[in-house]
Structures are given as structure tokens and as C-alpha cells.
Coordinates of C-alpha atoms in Angstrom, one line a residue:
M121 CA 0.0 0.0 0.0
T122 CA 2.9 2.3 0.8
L123 CA 4.6 1.5 -2.4
T124 CA 1.4 2.2 -4.4
F125 CA 1.1 5.6 -2.7
A126 CA 4.7 6.4 -3.4
A127 CA 4.4 5.4 -7.0
S128 CA 1.3 7.5 -7.6
K129 CA 2.9 10.4 -5.7
Y130 CA 6.0 10.5 -7.9
A131 CA 4.2 9.5 -11.2
P132 CA 4.6 12.2 -14.0
A133 CA 1.7 14.5 -14.4
P134 CA -0.3 14.4 -17.8
A135 CA 1.4 16.6 -20.4
A136 CA -0.5 19.8 -21.2
A137 CA -1.7 20.3 -24.7
G138 CA 1.1 21.6 -26.8
P139 CA 0.9 24.6 -29.2
R140 CA 0.5 22.3 -32.2
T141 CA -2.6 20.6 -30.7
R142 CA -4.1 24.0 -29.7
R143 CA -3.6 25.2 -33.3
K144 CA -5.2 22.1 -34.7
V145 CA -8.3 22.5 -32.4
G146 CA -8.5 26.1 -33.4
R147 CA -8.4 25.4 -37.1
T148 CA -11.1 22.7 -36.6
L149 CA -13.4 25.1 -34.7
T150 CA -12.8 27.9 -37.2
G151 CA -13.7 25.5 -40.1
W152 CA -16.9 24.5 -38.4
A153 CA -17.7 28.1 -37.6
F154 CA -17.8 28.7 -41.4
A155 CA -19.3 25.4 -42.5
G156 CA -21.7 25.0 -39.7
P157 CA -24.4 27.4 -40.8
A158 CA -24.3 26.1 -44.4
T159 CA -24.5 22.6 -43.1
V160 CA -27.6 23.4 -41.0
I161 CA -29.2 25.1 -44.0
V162 CA -28.6 22.2 -46.3
V163 CA -29.9 19.6 -43.8
G164 CA -32.9 21.8 -42.9
L165 CA -33.8 22.5 -46.5
S166 CA -32.9 19.2 -48.2
L167 CA -32.6 16.3 -45.8
F168 CA -35.5 17.0 -43.5
P169 CA -38.0 17.8 -46.3
A170 CA -36.9 14.6 -48.1
V171 CA -37.6 12.4 -45.0
W172 CA -40.9 14.2 -44.4
A173 CA -41.9 13.7 -48.0
F174 CA -41.4 10.0 -47.6
F175 CA -43.9 9.9 -44.7
I176 CA -46.3 12.0 -46.7
S177 CA -46.1 9.5 -49.6
R178 CA -47.6 6.9 -47.3
T179 CA -50.7 9.0 -46.6
K180 CA -53.8 10.4 -48.3
W181 CA -53.5 14.1 -47.7
N182 CA -54.7 17.3 -49.3
G183 CA -52.5 19.6 -47.2
I184 CA -55.3 20.9 -45.0
A185 CA -57.2 18.0 -43.4
Q186 CA -55.7 15.4 -41.2
P187 CA -53.6 12.9 -43.2
Q188 CA -54.7 9.3 -43.4
D189 CA -52.1 6.6 -43.3
I190 CA -52.7 4.2 -46.3
G191 CA -49.4 2.4 -46.3
W192 CA -48.0 1.6 -49.7
A193 CA -51.2 2.2 -51.6
N194 CA -49.9 5.2 -53.4
Y195 CA -46.9 3.3 -54.7
E196 CA -49.2 0.4 -55.8
R197 CA -51.2 2.9 -57.9
L198 CA -48.2 4.0 -59.9
A199 CA -48.2 1.0 -62.2
Q200 CA -51.9 1.6 -63.1
D201 CA -51.7 5.3 -63.8
P202 CA -51.9 6.1 -67.5
D203 CA -51.1 9.8 -67.0
L204 CA -47.8 8.8 -65.2
A205 CA -47.0 6.4 -68.0
A206 CA -47.5 9.2 -70.6
A207 CA -45.4 11.6 -68.5
A208 CA -42.6 9.1 -68.2
Q209 CA -42.7 8.6 -72.0
H210 CA -42.4 12.3 -72.6
T211 CA -39.5 12.5 -70.1
L212 CA -37.7 9.7 -71.7
V213 CA -38.0 11.2 -75.2
L214 CA -36.8 14.6 -73.9
T215 CA -33.8 12.9 -72.2
L216 CA -32.9 11.0 -75.3
L217 CA -33.0 14.1 -77.4
F218 CA -31.5 16.6 -74.9
V219 CA -28.5 14.6 -73.5
P220 CA -26.8 13.5 -76.7
G221 CA -27.6 16.9 -78.3
S222 CA -26.0 18.9 -75.4
I223 CA -22.9 16.7 -75.4
A224 CA -22.4 16.9 -79.2
L225 CA -23.1 20.7 -79.4
G226 CA -21.0 21.4 -76.3
L227 CA -18.0 19.5 -77.7
L228 CA -18.3 21.2 -81.1
L229 CA -18.6 24.7 -79.6
A230 CA -15.7 24.0 -77.2
I231 CA -13.4 23.0 -80.1
A232 CA -14.4 26.2 -82.0
L233 CA -13.9 28.3 -78.9
N234 CA -10.5 26.7 -78.3
Q235 CA -9.0 28.3 -81.4
R236 CA -6.9 31.5 -81.3
I237 CA -9.1 34.0 -83.1
R238 CA -10.0 37.6 -82.5
L239 CA -12.7 38.4 -80.0
I240 CA -12.6 34.9 -78.6
G241 CA -13.5 36.2 -75.1
F242 CA -16.6 37.8 -76.5
Y243 CA -17.7 34.6 -78.3
R244 CA -17.2 32.6 -75.1
T245 CA -19.3 35.0 -73.1
C246 CA -22.1 34.9 -75.7
I247 CA -22.2 31.1 -75.5
F248 CA -22.3 31.0 -71.7
V249 CA -24.8 33.9 -71.1
P250 CA -27.9 31.7 -71.8
Y251 CA -26.9 29.2 -69.2
V252 CA -26.7 31.8 -66.4
A253 CA -29.9 33.5 -67.5
S254 CA -33.1 32.8 -65.7
A255 CA -35.0 29.8 -67.0
A256 CA -38.2 31.7 -66.5
A257 CA -36.9 34.5 -68.8
T258 CA -35.7 31.9 -71.3
G259 CA -39.2 30.3 -71.4
I260 CA -40.9 33.7 -71.8
L261 CA -38.5 34.6 -74.6
A262 CA -39.1 31.3 -76.3
G263 CA -42.9 31.9 -76.1
Y264 CA -42.5 35.1 -78.2
V265 CA -40.0 33.5 -80.6
F266 CA -42.1 30.5 -81.4
N267 CA -45.5 32.2 -81.3
P268 CA -47.5 30.9 -84.3
Q269 CA -49.0 34.3 -85.1
F270 CA -46.2 36.9 -84.7
G271 CA -43.1 34.9 -83.6
L272 CA -39.7 35.4 -85.1
A273 CA -39.4 31.7 -86.1
N274 CA -42.4 31.8 -88.4
E275 CA -41.4 35.2 -89.8
A276 CA -38.1 33.6 -90.8
L277 CA -39.9 30.7 -92.4
R278 CA -42.2 33.0 -94.3
R279 CA -39.3 35.0 -95.7
A280 CA -37.7 31.7 -96.7
G281 CA -40.8 30.7 -98.6
L282 CA -41.7 27.9 -96.1
P283 CA -45.0 27.3 -94.5
A284 CA -45.6 28.6 -91.0
Q285 CA -45.6 26.1 -88.1
Q286 CA -47.6 25.8 -84.9
F287 CA -44.5 25.0 -82.7
L288 CA -45.5 25.2 -79.0
E289 CA -49.2 24.9 -79.9
S290 CA -48.8 21.6 -81.8
P291 CA -48.9 18.3 -79.9
R292 CA -46.3 16.9 -82.3
Q293 CA -43.9 19.8 -82.3
A294 CA -44.1 21.2 -78.8
L295 CA -41.8 18.7 -77.1
I296 CA -39.2 19.1 -79.8
V297 CA -39.3 22.9 -79.5
V298 CA -39.0 22.6 -75.7
C299 CA -35.9 20.4 -76.2
I300 CA -34.4 23.0 -78.6
V301 CA -34.9 25.8 -76.1
A302 CA -33.4 23.7 -73.3
L303 CA -30.4 23.0 -75.5
W304 CA -30.0 26.7 -76.1
G305 CA -30.1 27.4 -72.4
E306 CA -27.8 24.5 -71.3
V307 CA -25.3 24.0 -74.0
G308 CA -23.1 26.8 -72.5
F309 CA -22.4 24.5 -69.5
T310 CA -21.1 21.6 -71.5
S311 CA -19.1 24.0 -73.7
V312 CA -17.3 25.5 -70.7
V313 CA -16.6 22.1 -69.2
Y314 CA -15.2 20.7 -72.5
L315 CA -13.3 23.9 -73.1
A316 CA -11.5 23.6 -69.8
A317 CA -10.8 19.9 -70.5
L318 CA -9.4 20.7 -74.0
Q319 CA -6.9 23.1 -72.5
D320 CA -5.7 20.3 -70.1
V321 CA -5.0 17.8 -72.9
P322 CA -1.2 17.3 -72.9
K323 CA 0.3 19.2 -75.9
E324 CA 3.1 16.6 -76.1
L325 CA 0.6 13.9 -77.3
I326 CA -0.8 16.2 -80.0
E327 CA 2.6 17.2 -81.2
A328 CA 3.8 13.6 -81.2
A329 CA 0.7 12.5 -83.3
T330 CA 1.3 15.5 -85.7
V331 CA 4.9 14.5 -86.1
D332 CA 3.8 10.9 -86.9
G333 CA 1.7 12.3 -89.8
A334 CA -1.8 12.4 -88.2
G335 CA -4.2 15.0 -89.5
R336 CA -6.5 17.1 -87.4
W337 CA -9.4 14.6 -87.6
R338 CA -7.1 11.7 -86.7
V339 CA -5.7 13.7 -83.7
L340 CA -9.2 14.6 -82.6
R341 CA -10.4 11.0 -82.8
S342 CA -7.3 9.2 -81.5
V343 CA -5.8 11.6 -79.0
T344 CA -8.3 14.3 -77.9
L345 CA -11.5 12.4 -77.5
P346 CA -10.0 9.6 -75.4
Q347 CA -8.6 12.3 -73.1
L348 CA -12.1 13.7 -72.7
R349 CA -13.9 10.5 -71.7
P350 CA -14.1 11.4 -68.0
V351 CA -15.5 14.8 -68.8
T352 CA -18.0 13.2 -71.2
L353 CA -19.1 10.9 -68.4
F354 CA -19.6 13.8 -66.0
A355 CA -21.5 15.8 -68.5
T356 CA -23.7 12.9 -69.4
V357 CA -24.7 12.3 -65.8
W358 CA -25.2 16.0 -65.1
Q359 CA -27.3 16.6 -68.2
T360 CA -29.4 13.4 -67.6
I361 CA -30.3 14.7 -64.2
T362 CA -31.1 18.1 -65.7
A363 CA -33.4 16.5 -68.3
L364 CA -35.2 14.3 -65.7
Q365 CA -35.8 17.3 -63.4
L366 CA -36.8 19.9 -66.1
F367 CA -39.7 21.9 -64.8
D368 CA -39.3 25.7 -65.0
L369 CA -38.9 25.8 -68.7
I370 CA -42.0 23.7 -69.3
Y371 CA -43.9 25.8 -66.8
T372 CA -43.1 29.1 -68.5
T373 CA -43.7 27.8 -72.1
T374 CA -46.5 25.2 -72.4
R375 CA -47.7 24.3 -68.8
G376 CA -47.6 20.7 -69.9
G377 CA -49.7 21.2 -73.1
P378 CA -51.0 21.2 -75.6
M379 CA -53.0 18.1 -74.8
N380 CA -50.4 17.1 -72.2
S381 CA -47.9 16.5 -74.9
T382 CA -45.1 18.1 -72.9
Q383 CA -46.1 16.9 -69.5
T384 CA -43.0 15.4 -67.8
V385 CA -42.8 13.5 -64.6
V386 CA -41.7 16.6 -62.6
Y387 CA -44.5 18.7 -64.0
Y388 CA -47.0 15.8 -63.2
V389 CA -45.8 15.9 -59.6
Y390 CA -46.5 19.6 -59.5
E391 CA -50.0 19.1 -60.8
L392 CA -50.7 16.4 -58.4
A393 CA -49.4 18.3 -55.3
F394 CA -50.3 21.9 -56.0
Q395 CA -53.3 21.7 -58.4
T396 CA -55.3 18.6 -57.5
R397 CA -54.1 18.6 -53.9
R398 CA -53.1 15.0 -53.9
L399 CA -49.9 15.5 -51.9
G400 CA -49.5 11.9 -50.8
Y401 CA -49.6 10.5 -54.4
G402 CA -47.5 13.3 -55.7
A403 CA -44.8 12.6 -53.1
A404 CA -44.8 8.9 -54.1
V405 CA -44.3 9.8 -57.8
A406 CA -41.4 12.1 -56.7
Y407 CA -39.7 9.4 -54.7
V408 CA -40.0 7.0 -57.6
L409 CA -38.4 9.6 -59.9
F410 CA -35.6 10.1 -57.3
A411 CA -35.0 6.3 -57.2
V412 CA -34.8 6.1 -61.0
T413 CA -32.4 9.0 -61.2
L414 CA -30.2 7.5 -58.4
L415 CA -30.2 4.1 -60.1
L416 CA -29.2 5.5 -63.5
T417 CA -26.5 7.6 -62.0
T418 CA -25.1 4.8 -59.9
L419 CA -25.0 2.4 -62.9
V420 CA -23.2 4.9 -65.1
I421 CA -20.6 5.7 -62.5
W422 CA -20.1 2.0 -61.6
R423 CA -19.6 1.1 -65.3
S424 CA -17.1 3.9 -65.8
R425 CA -15.1 2.9 -62.8
H426 CA -15.2 -0.7 -63.9
Q427 CA -13.6 0.4 -67.1
G428 CA -11.1 2.5 -65.3
E429 CA -12.6 5.9 -66.3
E430 CA -13.3 7.9 -63.1
A431 CA -15.0 11.3 -63.4
F432 CA -16.3 11.6 -59.8

């Protein structure tokens, strides 16, 4: 007992926190002081509403009366809803037209903007301005341009000796016109991404291919495009999500018409939740769309990493 007391008496005291430890703790607290408010906002405006929407999707609720718990009945109705099937078909067509078009046009514009010509900064700005412009303003402008009576598009067709078109008022043409307007507004993003990637392509590879006798087309196909595969993957995933979630442009141009020909899944969710007041069923449709988007994104990323092409 005496030995134990003596050992504890003469044992060294715990070392105080050194200056390096105090600096590390200070940097951590400073970082959380900056990131903390943003984290709270993101969790409060994204995570909490998403969890709450899941519980709403299991109820029958009009937003006013007491919600009734109906289990998975809303999800069971999805397979029997013809309006949802039509909206899904319109969304698929829009995605198949928009994503390859934005990738191809963005790459072509990026190659053109990568040249050393006069006023190149002005041209780059003109390409990127539609992307930063408001989608509502873009939709309103498109409504004037493609108006069947006094629109600029029909005026150009008349001067060219071609018949006028109905454009946004035609069930056959409206979805294509919406896709064209979406391309005009979004192609600036892919152009900037590809332009940045083109400037990072090693010049040594291009010079070596040129010395070996490769022409511009061969250099583009065999050297430049393989270097751009990760960027193409990123742009494909991003533009696919954009097409699946397209709402504001449709709201400001066609409101899902004519005859529901431009009604996408996102716009159908809006009609269910805020026009017919079926919030439970609308939340169920929204969750299915989220699951499909997540599944497609995961499959594309998994396949790219399986092939050794990581973009995320």
C-alpha cells in the first residue's frame, strides 16, 4: 500500500496540450464556424423535407385535413396510372433528345472556342450567357420567338418561302421545341466544361501525333476524344439529371400542353401536389423519380469505374 502511494505520488503528471494541438483544435473550430451554418441550412432545406416527403407518400392528404395513413397504396397505384406512363414517356423522349444533343453541341462549340481568333472572349461570353440567364426568362422569350402568329421563327420561315408552323401549340412539335430551347439554355455549361478539359490535354501527345503524320481529324479522334472521356461521363450524368428534373422551362412555355404532350414527370408531380391537392400520391411519384435517377447515375458511375474511367 505504501509502495502504491509512493508510485502514484511520484508519477509524472499528464502533459499539457502543446501549441500544435491547440492550433489544430483552433483550425477545426474555425472551419466548423464557417461550414456549420451552411450545413444546418442544407440539412434543414434538403434532408429534412426529403424524409418528411417519404412519410407524406404513405398517406392520403390534401395539405389541409388530417392525413390518413394508407401504407404503400400510393406506390401500388403507380403501375396503373396512364397519366404517369405518358409523362414518363415524354420525359424519356426529352432525355434521349437533350443529353446527346447537349454533349455533341457542347463539344463542337468547345473545339471552336479553343481556337486562337480575334474576340474569342466575346464569343465565349455569348455562349455562356444563356446558361446563367433565368429559366423563366428563357421560357418567356421562347414563347415570343415560337409564337405561331407573330413569332420570329415563323417570320423567318415565311421569308424563306416555307409554311408557318404551330410550334408550341402543336402536340407533335411542342416537345421538340422545348428540347431546342433547353439545349440553347444548357449548351453553355457543357461548352465551358469541355473547353476547360481541352486546355488540359497534354500538348506533347498532340505534337507527337502530328509529327507521326496524323491530321486534325485523326488527332481529334485518336488523341483528344480519349482524353475527354471522364469529362463526357460527368457531362452525361449531369445533363441526364437536368433533363429528368426539367420543370421551370415547361412551366413558362407550355404548362404541360398542348393536350399534355409536354407533361413530364416533374410537372406531373407539380400538378398532383399543387393543383389537384393529392400530396401523398405526388410525393410517391417524386420518390420513384428520385429512385430512378439515383439508379441510373449509380449504374453509369459503376460502369465507368469498372472500365477505369473515373470522373467523380
